[in-house]
Amino acid sequence: MDADPTPTRARWAGFAALSALAVMALVAAIGLPLYVFPPAPTVTRADLIYVIGPPTATRIADAEALRSAGVADHVLVSVPASGADSADELSYCDRVYVTCRTPEPFTTRGEASMLAAYAAPGDEVVILTYTPHVLRTRYIFDECADATTTVVPVDEHLGLTRWIYNYAYQTAAFVKAWIVGCAPAPTDALP
């Protein structure tokens, strides 16, 4: 008589499940310093504060706190062309020291490209974005902008689902940024 294969299948299923959990734990651990806890530099003085899109209330509040602390006098805000966060609808854009513009394309690379119109090579610019986007923003602005940039994470509440999504999305978008470089691409799918 043949031996019952069920115990072997059960062991393999258990091993596969444990392996999958170990891989997920490893990916999560590797992503912690990249997406969850990126270095947060101290900023004392800059020529410009740049809020990259979307202009959430938290990013705007952080920009105002930096401006009030004397870091920079002027704030540039990347806004979509239409909708609630557009320059026409966002009341923050009405302040004298704030410039709201839509980059072309409305992507991180487009935002880096747009910076050339507002900061000269060597100018110090503080860039505000949400935490999981910091690593990719640093890479793109270091590669594509002439100004000296410091990317500061903005602490926006993200639930577990959004963190999982951002791990995958930011990794794929980073690979795309590395492959595509700074060449203009009007139809970017990943901002």
XYZ file of N, CA and C in Angstrom:
573
model
N 0.830 -1.201 0.000
C 0.000 0.000 0.000
C 0.855 1.238 0.000
N 0.357 2.229 -0.714
C 1.060 3.513 -0.751
C 0.770 4.303 0.515
N 1.741 5.066 0.922
C 1.562 5.923 2.099
C 0.681 7.102 1.725
N -0.053 7.567 2.680
C -0.943 8.718 2.443
C -0.093 9.975 2.234
N -0.247 10.673 1.067
C 0.569 11.862 0.785
C 0.120 13.102 1.540
N -0.960 13.060 2.243
C -1.509 14.238 2.913
C -0.541 14.881 3.891
N 0.152 14.116 4.753
C 1.085 14.783 5.673
C 2.203 15.529 4.935
N 2.677 15.011 3.821
C 3.732 15.686 3.061
C 3.202 16.978 2.450
N 2.010 16.928 1.893
C 1.397 18.141 1.328
C 1.174 19.196 2.401
N 0.734 18.752 3.546
C 0.496 19.692 4.645
C 1.804 20.342 5.092
N 2.884 19.541 5.143
C 4.181 20.122 5.515
C 4.632 21.143 4.481
N 4.466 20.806 3.205
C 4.870 21.746 2.151
C 4.032 23.016 2.184
N 2.751 22.881 2.429
C 1.881 24.062 2.519
C 2.306 24.935 3.702
N 2.615 24.295 4.825
C 3.091 25.048 5.998
C 4.416 25.735 5.719
N 5.313 25.016 5.054
C 6.614 25.603 4.698
C 6.436 26.787 3.748
N 5.540 26.634 2.767
C 5.286 27.720 1.807
C 4.702 28.939 2.508
N 3.772 28.709 3.410
C 3.164 29.825 4.153
C 4.199 30.527 5.022
N 5.025 29.748 5.710
C 6.073 30.332 6.541
C 7.077 31.105 5.697
N 7.433 30.569 4.543
C 8.371 31.254 3.637
C 7.784 32.572 3.153
N 6.503 32.563 2.794
C 5.843 33.790 2.336
C 5.841 34.842 3.446
N 5.548 34.416 4.667
C 5.573 35.347 5.803
C 6.979 35.896 6.035
N 7.990 35.053 5.910
C 9.372 35.500 6.104
C 9.762 36.519 5.043
N 9.370 36.281 3.803
C 9.668 37.234 2.720
C 8.951 38.556 2.978
N 7.683 38.508 3.375
C 6.945 39.744 3.662
C 7.586 40.509 4.819
N 8.014 39.802 5.848
C 8.679 40.451 6.983
C 9.993 41.100 6.552
N 10.734 40.408 5.686
C 11.999 40.957 5.184
C 11.759 42.225 4.362
N 10.775 42.178 3.484
C 10.447 43.355 2.667
C 10.015 44.513 3.566
N 9.198 44.225 4.550
C 8.761 45.274 5.478
C 9.944 45.861 6.229
N 10.844 45.013 6.689
C 12.017 45.489 7.441
C 12.939 46.328 6.562
N 13.153 45.910 5.328
C 13.995 46.683 4.402
C 13.354 48.029 4.099
N 12.036 48.051 3.981
C 11.336 49.288 3.652
C 11.239 50.292 4.783
N 11.401 49.852 6.025
C 11.250 50.775 7.156
C 12.140 52.011 7.039
N 13.464 51.879 6.852
C 14.279 53.096 6.759
C 14.078 53.855 5.440
N 13.547 53.187 4.434
C 13.346 53.829 3.132
C 12.039 54.597 3.061
N 10.959 53.979 3.530
C 9.634 54.564 3.352
C 8.977 55.066 4.628
N 9.264 54.441 5.758
C 8.577 54.796 7.001
C 9.389 55.764 7.850
N 10.701 55.551 7.928
C 11.551 56.382 8.768
C 12.730 56.955 7.986
N 12.471 57.705 6.892
C 13.614 58.294 6.182
C 14.245 59.373 7.054
N 15.529 59.640 6.862
C 16.167 60.698 7.657
C 15.434 62.032 7.477
N 15.220 62.716 8.566
C 14.558 64.024 8.536
C 15.598 65.091 8.858
N 16.115 65.750 7.842
C 17.170 66.741 8.085
C 16.639 67.975 8.807
N 17.524 68.634 9.518
C 17.201 69.901 10.157
C 17.483 71.010 9.163
N 16.536 71.899 9.013
C 16.676 72.987 8.050
C 16.668 74.303 8.814
N 17.666 75.140 8.563
C 17.722 76.433 9.249
C 17.469 77.602 8.315
N 17.922 77.488 7.066
C 17.739 78.597 6.125
C 17.709 78.042 4.710
N 16.844 78.627 3.872
C 16.744 78.243 2.466
C 16.280 79.456 1.669
N 16.360 79.347 0.356
C 15.877 80.411 -0.512
C 14.400 80.238 -0.857
N 13.903 79.001 -0.726
C 12.536 78.703 -1.139
C 12.048 77.457 -0.410
N 10.762 77.455 -0.084
C 10.085 76.267 0.429
C 9.175 75.790 -0.695
N 9.239 74.506 -1.026
C 8.491 73.960 -2.157
C 7.617 72.803 -1.676
N 6.303 73.000 -1.757
C 5.340 71.960 -1.406
C 4.989 71.234 -2.696
N 5.383 69.941 -2.778
C 5.039 69.218 -3.991
C 3.714 68.499 -3.782
N 3.010 68.302 -4.882
C 1.628 67.863 -4.873
C 1.379 66.474 -4.323
N 0.180 66.324 -3.879
C -0.861 67.331 -3.768
C -0.640 68.232 -2.544
N -1.156 69.440 -2.605
C -0.951 70.377 -1.494
C -1.915 70.099 -0.341
N -1.611 69.091 0.431
C -2.479 68.729 1.562
C -2.378 69.780 2.666
N -3.362 69.765 3.541
C -3.375 70.709 4.664
C -2.134 70.539 5.533
N -1.683 69.304 5.725
C -0.504 69.050 6.558
C 0.751 69.625 5.919
N 0.910 69.456 4.616
C 2.088 69.998 3.924
C 2.087 71.522 3.972
N 0.924 72.109 3.782
C 0.820 73.572 3.829
C 1.112 74.069 5.241
N 0.597 73.381 6.252
C 0.874 73.769 7.646
C 2.368 73.684 7.940
N 3.027 72.634 7.448
C 4.471 72.504 7.657
C 5.236 73.602 6.918
N 4.778 73.963 5.732
C 5.412 75.055 4.978
C 5.271 76.361 5.752
N 4.101 76.602 6.302
C 3.868 77.812 7.090
C 4.737 77.831 8.345
N 4.894 76.679 8.995
C 5.734 76.601 10.196
C 7.187 76.919 9.845
N 7.671 76.383 8.721
C 9.041 76.684 8.290
C 9.188 78.166 7.953
N 8.197 78.712 7.260
C 8.249 80.141 6.903
C 8.221 81.004 8.169
N 7.364 80.665 9.111
C 7.286 81.420 10.373
C 8.579 81.329 11.172
N 9.292 80.206 11.034
C 10.565 80.027 11.726
C 11.705 80.750 11.011
N 11.405 81.399 9.887
C 12.415 82.170 9.174
C 13.273 81.369 8.213
N 12.833 80.166 7.864
C 13.625 79.334 6.950
C 13.684 79.964 5.563
N 12.553 80.440 5.066
C 12.500 81.100 3.750
C 11.304 82.039 3.728
N 11.365 83.034 2.855
C 10.282 84.008 2.754
C 9.211 83.613 1.754
N 9.581 82.796 0.783
C 8.657 82.476 -0.305
C 8.344 80.979 -0.333
N 7.088 80.655 -0.705
C 6.636 79.273 -0.798
C 6.117 79.029 -2.213
N 6.615 77.956 -2.829
C 6.128 77.495 -4.127
C 5.294 76.246 -3.871
N 4.109 76.175 -4.494
C 3.221 75.036 -4.292
C 2.871 74.428 -5.642
N 3.082 73.145 -5.770
C 2.699 72.408 -6.972
C 1.233 72.024 -6.837
N 0.416 72.481 -7.793
C -1.024 72.228 -7.733
C -1.500 71.608 -9.040
N -2.582 70.824 -8.977
C -3.156 70.305 -10.215
C -3.817 71.432 -11.002
N -4.051 71.212 -12.272
C -4.644 72.237 -13.134
C -6.099 72.531 -12.780
N -6.805 71.554 -12.230
C -8.211 71.767 -11.886
C -8.552 70.984 -10.626
N -9.710 71.276 -10.073
C -10.166 70.573 -8.877
C -9.980 71.385 -7.612
N -10.292 70.767 -6.493
C -10.275 71.448 -5.196
C -8.891 71.947 -4.801
N -7.830 71.311 -5.278
C -6.467 71.716 -4.926
C -5.816 72.603 -5.982
N -6.572 73.060 -6.972
C -6.009 73.913 -8.022
C -5.767 75.317 -7.477
N -4.983 76.096 -8.194
C -4.661 77.467 -7.768
C -5.921 78.320 -7.651
N -6.914 78.062 -8.498
C -8.160 78.833 -8.454
C -8.996 78.528 -7.209
N -8.851 77.336 -6.670
C -9.682 76.899 -5.543
C -8.971 76.919 -4.196
N -7.666 76.836 -4.188
C -6.900 76.742 -2.943
C -6.620 78.150 -2.409
N -7.234 78.495 -1.286
C -7.098 79.859 -0.749
C -5.654 80.190 -0.375
N -4.857 79.200 -0.037
C -3.448 79.432 0.313
C -2.708 80.111 -0.835
N -3.140 79.858 -2.053
C -2.496 80.442 -3.239
C -2.699 81.954 -3.328
N -3.626 82.511 -2.556
C -3.906 83.944 -2.593
C -2.931 84.771 -1.749
N -2.104 84.129 -0.980
C -1.153 84.863 -0.138
C -0.034 85.438 -1.001
N 0.434 86.609 -0.629
C 1.434 87.345 -1.405
C 2.731 86.566 -1.577
N 3.142 85.871 -0.582
C 4.428 85.163 -0.605
C 4.332 83.737 -1.171
N 3.151 83.363 -1.665
C 2.933 82.007 -2.188
C 2.741 82.061 -3.694
N 3.427 81.167 -4.401
C 3.240 80.989 -5.831
C 2.726 79.576 -6.054
N 1.589 79.452 -6.717
C 1.026 78.142 -7.029
C 1.081 77.935 -8.535
N 1.681 76.836 -8.948
C 1.823 76.530 -10.372
C 1.592 75.042 -10.606
N 1.214 74.721 -11.830
C 1.013 73.334 -12.242
C 2.189 72.901 -13.103
N 2.922 71.880 -12.657
C 4.046 71.394 -13.471
C 3.527 70.609 -14.676
N 4.357 70.531 -15.693
C 4.017 69.748 -16.879
C 5.100 68.728 -17.112
N 4.845 67.473 -16.960
C 3.610 66.844 -16.489
C 3.471 66.975 -14.974
N 2.283 66.701 -14.478
C 2.014 66.793 -13.043
C 2.519 65.513 -12.371
N 3.853 65.410 -12.300
C 4.554 64.270 -11.708
C 5.708 64.824 -10.878
N 6.370 63.971 -10.142
C 7.530 64.407 -9.371
C 8.616 64.924 -10.303
N 8.800 64.259 -11.428
C 9.791 64.706 -12.410
C 9.395 66.067 -12.987
N 8.114 66.260 -13.251
C 7.625 67.553 -13.723
C 7.836 68.640 -12.674
N 7.661 68.283 -11.412
C 7.890 69.235 -10.323
C 9.362 69.611 -10.232
N 10.239 68.647 -10.414
C 11.681 68.934 -10.398
C 12.038 69.844 -11.562
N 11.455 69.608 -12.700
C 11.705 70.427 -13.885
C 11.182 71.855 -13.692
N 10.009 71.978 -13.089
C 9.401 73.294 -12.870
C 10.238 74.141 -11.915
N 10.971 73.505 -11.024
C 11.766 74.238 -10.039
C 12.767 75.183 -10.699
N 13.236 74.851 -11.887
C 14.218 75.691 -12.585
C 13.707 77.109 -12.801
N 12.408 77.293 -12.916
C 11.839 78.628 -13.118
C 11.813 79.456 -11.832
N 12.013 78.813 -10.687
C 11.879 79.516 -9.407
C 13.129 79.497 -8.543
N 14.112 78.690 -8.912
C 15.346 78.607 -8.121
C 16.531 78.503 -9.066
N 17.516 79.325 -8.819
C 18.737 79.321 -9.636
C 19.634 78.164 -9.198
N 20.538 77.741 -10.074
C 21.489 76.696 -9.667
C 22.214 77.107 -8.379
N 22.260 76.215 -7.436
C 22.921 76.502 -6.164
C 22.005 77.064 -5.098
N 20.809 77.547 -5.463
C 19.862 78.004 -4.445
C 19.502 76.839 -3.537
N 19.225 77.152 -2.288
C 18.810 76.145 -1.310
C 17.281 76.080 -1.303
N 16.746 74.881 -1.529
C 15.293 74.697 -1.569
C 14.903 73.557 -0.625
N 13.914 73.834 0.223
C 13.354 72.814 1.102
C 12.108 72.278 0.407
N 12.067 70.967 0.214
C 10.938 70.330 -0.444
C 10.156 69.540 0.591
N 8.839 69.743 0.607
C 7.971 69.029 1.537
C 7.127 68.019 0.777
N 7.153 66.768 1.238
C 6.314 65.715 0.682
C 6.003 64.715 1.779
N 5.095 63.805 1.511
C 4.745 62.851 2.559
C 5.810 61.768 2.682
N 5.890 61.184 3.842
C 7.000 60.325 4.238
C 7.379 59.229 3.243
N 6.448 58.412 2.728
C 6.891 57.331 1.845
C 7.464 57.814 0.516
N 7.243 59.066 0.189
C 7.686 59.633 -1.086
C 9.069 60.295 -0.991
N 9.632 60.392 0.197
C 10.872 61.132 0.420
C 12.055 60.571 -0.368
N 12.284 59.281 -0.305
C 13.439 58.677 -0.981
C 13.408 58.949 -2.486
N 12.262 58.698 -3.115
C 12.159 58.910 -4.560
C 12.268 60.393 -4.906
N 11.700 61.253 -4.085
C 11.802 62.701 -4.319
C 13.255 63.144 -4.251
N 13.982 62.673 -3.251
C 15.409 63.024 -3.137
C 16.163 62.592 -4.389
N 15.906 61.381 -4.834
C 16.595 60.867 -6.022
C 16.280 61.721 -7.253
N 15.006 61.980 -7.509
C 14.610 62.726 -8.710
C 15.136 64.157 -8.665
N 15.008 64.838 -7.542
C 15.481 66.220 -7.464
C 17.004 66.292 -7.517
N 17.687 65.320 -6.923
C 19.156 65.296 -7.025
C 19.591 65.111 -8.473
N 18.876 64.301 -9.223
C 19.221 64.018 -10.612
C 18.754 65.105 -11.580
N 17.612 65.717 -11.304
C 16.944 66.542 -12.313
C 16.883 68.040 -12.010
N 17.231 68.477 -10.826
C 17.134 69.902 -10.478
C 18.534 70.475 -10.262
N 18.708 71.735 -10.636
C 19.998 72.402 -10.450
C 20.153 73.015 -9.066
N 19.037 73.276 -8.407
C 19.099 73.853 -7.062
C 19.575 72.786 -6.083
N 20.078 73.233 -4.948
C 20.445 72.326 -3.865
C 19.178 72.068 -3.060
N 18.754 70.816 -2.992
C 17.474 70.514 -2.363
C 17.629 69.683 -1.105
N 16.743 69.948 -0.166
C 16.628 69.160 1.060
C 15.182 68.727 1.151
N 14.952 67.420 1.140
C 13.591 66.895 1.186
C 13.243 66.557 2.630
N 12.139 67.123 3.079
C 11.697 66.960 4.460
C 10.384 66.177 4.468
N 10.330 65.093 5.252
C 9.084 64.322 5.319
C 8.010 65.057 6.105
N 6.794 64.971 5.597
C 5.630 65.530 6.276
C 4.848 64.351 6.842
N 4.545 64.419 8.112
C 3.879 63.308 8.800
C 2.378 63.363 8.546
N 1.941 62.652 7.519
C 0.520 62.548 7.219
C 0.067 61.148 7.615
N -1.063 61.057 8.278
C -1.537 59.755 8.756
C -1.873 58.848 7.577
N -1.281 57.662 7.580
C -1.578 56.645 6.573
C -1.951 55.360 7.293
N -3.043 54.765 6.893
C -3.445 53.484 7.463
C -2.595 52.357 6.884
N -2.788 51.163 7.411
C -2.002 50.014 6.980
C -2.145 49.761 5.478
N -3.342 49.868 4.959
C -3.559 49.639 3.525
C -2.770 50.633 2.690
N -2.762 51.895 3.087
C -2.002 52.917 2.342
C -0.506 52.669 2.445
N -0.025 52.185 3.606
C 1.396 51.872 3.738
C 1.776 50.725 2.810
N 0.959 49.694 2.762
C 1.226 48.553 1.873
C 1.231 49.026 0.425
N 0.236 49.823 0.062
C 0.167 50.370 -1.295
C 1.424 51.186 -1.606
N 1.846 52.035 -0.661
C 3.008 52.892 -0.898
C 4.307 52.110 -1.008
N 4.448 51.044 -0.251
C 5.635 50.196 -0.406
C 5.752 49.751 -1.860
N 4.653 49.220 -2.399
C 4.662 48.716 -3.775
C 4.783 49.858 -4.784
N 3.965 50.877 -4.619
C 3.942 51.975 -5.584
C 5.272 52.721 -5.631
N 5.787 53.111 -4.476
C 7.028 53.893 -4.456
C 8.203 53.077 -4.993
N 8.219 51.778 -4.728
C 9.287 50.944 -5.259
C 9.222 50.892 -6.778
N 8.033 50.649 -7.324
C 7.871 50.603 -8.782
C 8.184 51.963 -9.402
N 7.723 53.036 -8.780
C 7.975 54.383 -9.305
C 9.449 54.748 -9.218
N 10.133 54.277 -8.184
C 11.573 54.531 -8.066
C 12.322 53.831 -9.196
N 11.965 52.592 -9.484
C 12.596 51.861 -10.581
C 12.357 52.606 -11.889
N 11.137 53.089 -12.084
C 10.822 53.856 -13.293
C 11.679 55.123 -13.362
N 11.798 55.828 -12.259
C 12.602 57.056 -12.233
C 14.058 56.756 -12.569
N 14.563 55.650 -12.074
C 15.938 55.255 -12.335
C 16.134 54.923 -13.815
N 15.167 54.254 -14.420
C 15.266 53.872 -15.830
C 15.063 55.073 -16.745
N 14.047 55.879 -16.482
C 13.673 56.986 -17.371
C 14.605 58.182 -17.229
N 15.075 58.451 -16.037
C 15.935 59.617 -15.834
C 15.163 60.918 -15.894
N 15.808 61.967 -16.384
C 15.201 63.298 -16.377
C 14.577 63.700 -17.707
N 14.637 62.853 -18.688
C 14.072 63.194 -19.992
C 12.596 63.510 -19.849
N 12.117 64.546 -20.561
C 10.710 64.892 -20.456
C 9.835 63.779 -20.998
N 8.732 63.517 -20.332
C 7.772 62.510 -20.770
C 6.380 62.985 -20.426
N 5.644 63.560 -21.371
C 4.340 64.159 -21.068
C 3.276 63.174 -20.648
N 3.486 61.885 -20.792
C 2.440 60.927 -20.445
C 2.875 59.989 -19.327
N 3.515 60.516 -18.301
C 3.932 59.691 -17.167
C 2.711 59.071 -16.491
N 2.788 57.791 -16.213
C 1.703 57.131 -15.500
C 1.926 57.188 -13.997
N 3.176 57.210 -13.554
C 3.482 57.256 -12.129
C 4.016 58.639 -11.773
N 3.338 59.355 -10.860
C 3.822 60.693 -10.494
C 5.089 60.653 -9.678
